[in-house]
Amino acid sequence: MISLPHESPLGDHNFIFGIATSSFQIEGASTTDGRLASIWDQFCQKPGAIKDGSNGDIACDHYHLWRQDLALIAELGVDSYRFSIAWPRVMLKNGELNPVGVAFYQSILSELERLNIKAFVTLYHWDLPQYLEDEGGWLNRNTAYAFADYADKITQALKGPVYSWATLNEPFCSAYLGYQYGIHAPGLVGEAYGKKAAHHLLLAHGLGMQVLRKNCPNSLNGLVLNFAPCYPASPSPEDEAAARLADDHNNQWFIQPVIEGCYPDLLAQLPIEHRPDILPGDMELISAPLDFLGVNYYSRAVYKDHQETGYQQWLPSQVELTAMGWEVYPQGLTDLLVQLHQRYKLPDIYITENGAATDDHLVDGQVNDEQRVRYLQTHLEAVHEAALQGVPLKGYFAWSLMDNFEWAEGYLKRFGLVYVDYQTQQRIKKQSAIALQQMLAGRKALAQNQIGEI
Ligand code: FCB
């Protein structure tokens, strides 16, 4: 069972409950109707890059099954659906739109409107067209301008209400995992690359915001960042400093420029060749006001001092882990939100992703994902706690609608509230989906009663 705390701000009918996916992880149809290759298509071909050697060619075949998937979303009773547009599906190499790709997203938007489900659309959830990577990808400043051009064309082409546009999902992952550590596409490795790629991604966000302001003034426009709040492994000053340093590199590096127009002071201590190439005007663009900030949270990170790097992640023992090996730590979500609220002048906040991979098995047509149910319950309580402490929280999206291609983990990790049998493409609601559906139905009934009382 999932339930909201008594008289919770999350029970307010204006608070948005949603469920999230992203294009590459669910769509499949990777060469259909003129879709071009993305960096993830290419990366999947690299031996050893994806744990199970899989790729996104078919995934959940959502490109063909989208109508039934939207019906499932409606059945859950959520207010909103967060999904992303695959850039290589809608843009051709010559800079023109691919009308068939555009029509696919138009159908989704029209059906969501008919179902009375709000669309939260992300323009970039990591599937960069490979032809742009061939020119340097996010290490090339021109990619930011290409993004603005794509954003301009697609937002003009799509008709019908988009409640919210996000420029990017988790630039931390695109920049660091993709260009510095090499565990995500395009798989580059180099200390010097991470912050250079990050700057071009943030610039793309800033240019994208200009486009959204012009083309979609009635939508909520913003950015989605991921955070793993940093804790010291011990109260020693060395470990405390390690946690602060990790926080600057991983969390503050992305939010501070967006809210305050500058990078953390750490910038001046970086070797010159690791610093981003910042041109005049960049920071103003990057820090243009947001209508909302999306916060993705899965777990915290604990750090110890380290001689060479200054910090090293450390996993506390005897804690509950998910199938990803990530610690279950709901308090981290409250701490994170309250700390961000104390430190920055925040716009409205939406939890745009929160969820867990669990060891799910289909037994007699059912999936008893009790760990996910508990995870969702405790994290909703954590959001509730932060809302009580004054954080301007306006919505919560569970990751994810259904099991899907979990990047470097392939199909080995299941994050869905709905189980996907990849052999048959059958969707089966797990206990968590049923529990969420019941909670939302109860919340709706309560809201209607309250309206009745007035
Ligand atoms: C986030 C990604 C999302 C999903 C979850 C588990 O970092 O945004 O696509 O893979 O992790």
PDB file of C-alpha atoms in Angstrom, residues 173-307:
ATOM      1  CA  CYS A 173      25.391  12.357 -16.637  1.00  0.00           C
ATOM      2  CA  SER A 174      25.789  13.530 -20.237  1.00  0.00           C
ATOM      3  CA  ALA A 175      28.977  15.419 -19.394  1.00  0.00           C
ATOM      4  CA  TYR A 176      30.756  13.366 -16.742  1.00  0.00           C
ATOM      5  CA  LEU A 177      29.531   9.822 -17.433  1.00  0.00           C
ATOM      6  CA  GLY A 178      29.693  10.357 -21.192  1.00  0.00           C
ATOM      7  CA  TYR A 179      32.858  12.406 -21.675  1.00  0.00           C
ATOM      8  CA  GLN A 180      34.953  12.002 -18.531  1.00  0.00           C
ATOM      9  CA  TYR A 181      34.389   8.505 -17.141  1.00  0.00           C
ATOM     10  CA  GLY A 182      33.354   6.833 -20.407  1.00  0.00           C
ATOM     11  CA  ILE A 183      30.594   4.694 -18.917  1.00  0.00           C
ATOM     12  CA  HIS A 184      27.838   6.332 -20.955  1.00  0.00           C
ATOM     13  CA  ALA A 185      27.731   7.350 -24.619  1.00  0.00           C
ATOM     14  CA  PRO A 186      29.839   8.535 -26.352  1.00  0.00           C
ATOM     15  CA  GLY A 187      32.274   6.736 -24.024  1.00  0.00           C
ATOM     16  CA  LEU A 188      35.109   9.250 -23.935  1.00  0.00           C
ATOM     17  CA  VAL A 189      37.562   9.199 -21.050  1.00  0.00           C
ATOM     18  CA  GLY A 190      39.507  12.244 -19.920  1.00  0.00           C
ATOM     19  CA  GLU A 191      39.744  14.436 -16.839  1.00  0.00           C
ATOM     20  CA  ALA A 192      39.792  17.477 -19.081  1.00  0.00           C
ATOM     21  CA  TYR A 193      36.536  16.692 -20.878  1.00  0.00           C
ATOM     22  CA  GLY A 194      33.846  16.626 -18.186  1.00  0.00           C
ATOM     23  CA  LYS A 195      33.591  20.321 -17.381  1.00  0.00           C
ATOM     24  CA  LYS A 196      34.070  21.427 -20.967  1.00  0.00           C
ATOM     25  CA  ALA A 197      31.150  19.231 -22.061  1.00  0.00           C
ATOM     26  CA  ALA A 198      29.140  20.414 -19.037  1.00  0.00           C
ATOM     27  CA  HIS A 199      29.577  24.051 -20.040  1.00  0.00           C
ATOM     28  CA  HIS A 200      28.319  23.435 -23.566  1.00  0.00           C
ATOM     29  CA  LEU A 201      25.355  21.506 -22.178  1.00  0.00           C
ATOM     30  CA  LEU A 202      24.523  24.365 -19.821  1.00  0.00           C
ATOM     31  CA  LEU A 203      24.912  26.806 -22.692  1.00  0.00           C
ATOM     32  CA  ALA A 204      22.510  24.652 -24.720  1.00  0.00           C
ATOM     33  CA  HIS A 205      20.111  24.913 -21.780  1.00  0.00           C
ATOM     34  CA  GLY A 206      20.425  28.716 -21.731  1.00  0.00           C
ATOM     35  CA  LEU A 207      19.906  29.031 -25.484  1.00  0.00           C
ATOM     36  CA  GLY A 208      17.034  26.556 -25.231  1.00  0.00           C
ATOM     37  CA  MET A 209      15.359  28.663 -22.534  1.00  0.00           C
ATOM     38  CA  GLN A 210      15.425  31.672 -24.889  1.00  0.00           C
ATOM     39  CA  VAL A 211      13.664  29.586 -27.520  1.00  0.00           C
ATOM     40  CA  LEU A 212      11.079  28.264 -25.059  1.00  0.00           C
ATOM     41  CA  ARG A 213      10.319  31.743 -23.759  1.00  0.00           C
ATOM     42  CA  LYS A 214       9.677  32.883 -27.322  1.00  0.00           C
ATOM     43  CA  ASN A 215       7.800  29.846 -28.689  1.00  0.00           C
ATOM     44  CA  CYS A 216       6.062  28.503 -25.580  1.00  0.00           C
ATOM     45  CA  PRO A 217       5.423  31.404 -23.204  1.00  0.00           C
ATOM     46  CA  ASN A 218       2.491  29.579 -21.629  1.00  0.00           C
ATOM     47  CA  SER A 219       4.386  26.429 -20.661  1.00  0.00           C
ATOM     48  CA  LEU A 220       6.412  25.879 -17.513  1.00  0.00           C
ATOM     49  CA  ASN A 221       9.944  25.971 -18.853  1.00  0.00           C
ATOM     50  CA  GLY A 222      12.981  24.705 -16.994  1.00  0.00           C
ATOM     51  CA  LEU A 223      15.722  22.186 -16.478  1.00  0.00           C
ATOM     52  CA  VAL A 224      16.068  18.769 -14.850  1.00  0.00           C
ATOM     53  CA  LEU A 225      19.142  18.122 -12.682  1.00  0.00           C
ATOM     54  CA  ASN A 226      20.171  15.027 -10.751  1.00  0.00           C
ATOM     55  CA  PHE A 227      21.509  15.290  -7.229  1.00  0.00           C
ATOM     56  CA  ALA A 228      23.181  12.846  -4.882  1.00  0.00           C
ATOM     57  CA  PRO A 229      23.570  14.809  -1.636  1.00  0.00           C
ATOM     58  CA  CYS A 230      27.059  14.324  -0.216  1.00  0.00           C
ATOM     59  CA  TYR A 231      27.749  13.171   3.343  1.00  0.00           C
ATOM     60  CA  PRO A 232      31.091  12.665   5.111  1.00  0.00           C
ATOM     61  CA  ALA A 233      31.965   9.102   6.118  1.00  0.00           C
ATOM     62  CA  SER A 234      33.060  10.413   9.548  1.00  0.00           C
ATOM     63  CA  PRO A 235      32.974  13.747  11.411  1.00  0.00           C
ATOM     64  CA  SER A 236      36.703  14.246  10.724  1.00  0.00           C
ATOM     65  CA  PRO A 237      37.564  17.585   9.056  1.00  0.00           C
ATOM     66  CA  GLU A 238      39.221  15.619   6.214  1.00  0.00           C
ATOM     67  CA  ASP A 239      36.071  13.642   5.409  1.00  0.00           C
ATOM     68  CA  GLU A 240      33.914  16.750   5.771  1.00  0.00           C
ATOM     69  CA  ALA A 241      36.141  18.522   3.250  1.00  0.00           C
ATOM     70  CA  ALA A 242      35.967  15.492   0.942  1.00  0.00           C
ATOM     71  CA  ALA A 243      32.154  15.592   0.985  1.00  0.00           C
ATOM     72  CA  ARG A 244      32.144  19.336   0.272  1.00  0.00           C
ATOM     73  CA  LEU A 245      34.538  18.909  -2.641  1.00  0.00           C
ATOM     74  CA  ALA A 246      32.475  16.092  -4.160  1.00  0.00           C
ATOM     75  CA  ASP A 247      29.357  18.229  -3.725  1.00  0.00           C
ATOM     76  CA  ASP A 248      30.989  21.118  -5.610  1.00  0.00           C
ATOM     77  CA  HIS A 249      32.066  18.877  -8.491  1.00  0.00           C
ATOM     78  CA  ASN A 250      28.863  16.918  -8.847  1.00  0.00           C
ATOM     79  CA  ASN A 251      25.917  18.942  -7.563  1.00  0.00           C
ATOM     80  CA  GLN A 252      26.793  22.609  -7.179  1.00  0.00           C
ATOM     81  CA  TRP A 253      28.630  22.593 -10.516  1.00  0.00           C
ATOM     82  CA  PHE A 254      25.274  22.335 -12.252  1.00  0.00           C
ATOM     83  CA  ILE A 255      22.870  24.273 -10.068  1.00  0.00           C
ATOM     84  CA  GLN A 256      25.005  27.255  -9.081  1.00  0.00           C
ATOM     85  CA  PRO A 257      25.593  28.513 -12.652  1.00  0.00           C
ATOM     86  CA  VAL A 258      21.899  28.094 -13.438  1.00  0.00           C
ATOM     87  CA  ILE A 259      20.606  29.937 -10.380  1.00  0.00           C
ATOM     88  CA  GLU A 260      23.464  32.337  -9.622  1.00  0.00           C
ATOM     89  CA  GLY A 261      25.311  32.687 -12.918  1.00  0.00           C
ATOM     90  CA  CYS A 262      28.686  31.427 -11.706  1.00  0.00           C
ATOM     91  CA  TYR A 263      30.512  28.161 -11.179  1.00  0.00           C
ATOM     92  CA  PRO A 264      31.671  27.147  -7.685  1.00  0.00           C
ATOM     93  CA  ASP A 265      34.969  28.771  -6.531  1.00  0.00           C
ATOM     94  CA  LEU A 266      36.560  25.422  -7.273  1.00  0.00           C
ATOM     95  CA  LEU A 267      36.799  26.633 -10.887  1.00  0.00           C
ATOM     96  CA  ALA A 268      39.887  28.694 -10.071  1.00  0.00           C
ATOM     97  CA  GLN A 269      41.631  25.658  -8.560  1.00  0.00           C
ATOM     98  CA  LEU A 270      41.163  23.418 -11.581  1.00  0.00           C
ATOM     99  CA  PRO A 271      44.144  22.886 -13.887  1.00  0.00           C
ATOM    100  CA  ILE A 272      43.721  25.305 -16.787  1.00  0.00           C
ATOM    101  CA  GLU A 273      43.246  22.497 -19.293  1.00  0.00           C
ATOM    102  CA  HIS A 274      40.261  21.157 -17.298  1.00  0.00           C
ATOM    103  CA  ARG A 275      38.419  24.464 -17.227  1.00  0.00           C
ATOM    104  CA  PRO A 276      35.487  25.136 -19.527  1.00  0.00           C
ATOM    105  CA  ASP A 277      35.784  27.668 -22.324  1.00  0.00           C
ATOM    106  CA  ILE A 278      33.509  30.437 -21.062  1.00  0.00           C
ATOM    107  CA  LEU A 279      32.774  33.244 -23.520  1.00  0.00           C
ATOM    108  CA  PRO A 280      31.370  36.645 -22.564  1.00  0.00           C
ATOM    109  CA  GLY A 281      27.598  36.429 -22.149  1.00  0.00           C
ATOM    110  CA  ASP A 282      27.538  32.681 -21.487  1.00  0.00           C
ATOM    111  CA  MET A 283      26.828  32.901 -17.773  1.00  0.00           C
ATOM    112  CA  GLU A 284      23.982  35.387 -18.313  1.00  0.00           C
ATOM    113  CA  LEU A 285      22.371  32.999 -20.780  1.00  0.00           C
ATOM    114  CA  ILE A 286      22.848  30.025 -18.477  1.00  0.00           C
ATOM    115  CA  SER A 287      21.298  31.815 -15.508  1.00  0.00           C
ATOM    116  CA  ALA A 288      18.152  33.135 -17.203  1.00  0.00           C
ATOM    117  CA  PRO A 289      15.234  32.601 -14.776  1.00  0.00           C
ATOM    118  CA  LEU A 290      13.535  29.206 -14.723  1.00  0.00           C
ATOM    119  CA  ASP A 291       9.834  28.522 -14.234  1.00  0.00           C
ATOM    120  CA  PHE A 292      10.737  25.275 -12.531  1.00  0.00           C
ATOM    121  CA  LEU A 293      13.634  23.096 -11.530  1.00  0.00           C
ATOM    122  CA  GLY A 294      13.273  19.347 -11.911  1.00  0.00           C
ATOM    123  CA  VAL A 295      15.077  17.361  -9.236  1.00  0.00           C
ATOM    124  CA  ASN A 296      15.969  13.711  -9.846  1.00  0.00           C
ATOM    125  CA  TYR A 297      16.866  11.799  -6.699  1.00  0.00           C
ATOM    126  CA  TYR A 298      17.736   8.141  -6.172  1.00  0.00           C
ATOM    127  CA  SER A 299      20.252   7.994  -3.327  1.00  0.00           C
ATOM    128  CA  ARG A 300      22.879   9.850  -1.337  1.00  0.00           C
ATOM    129  CA  ALA A 301      26.664   9.557  -1.650  1.00  0.00           C
ATOM    130  CA  VAL A 302      29.078   9.190   1.273  1.00  0.00           C
ATOM    131  CA  TYR A 303      32.696  10.326   0.937  1.00  0.00           C
ATOM    132  CA  LYS A 304      36.051   9.734   2.563  1.00  0.00           C
ATOM    133  CA  ASP A 305      39.173  11.781   2.131  1.00  0.00           C
ATOM    134  CA  HIS A 306      41.539  10.553  -0.575  1.00  0.00           C
ATOM    135  CA  GLN A 307      45.216  11.452  -0.932  1.00  0.00           C
TER     136      GLN A 307
END
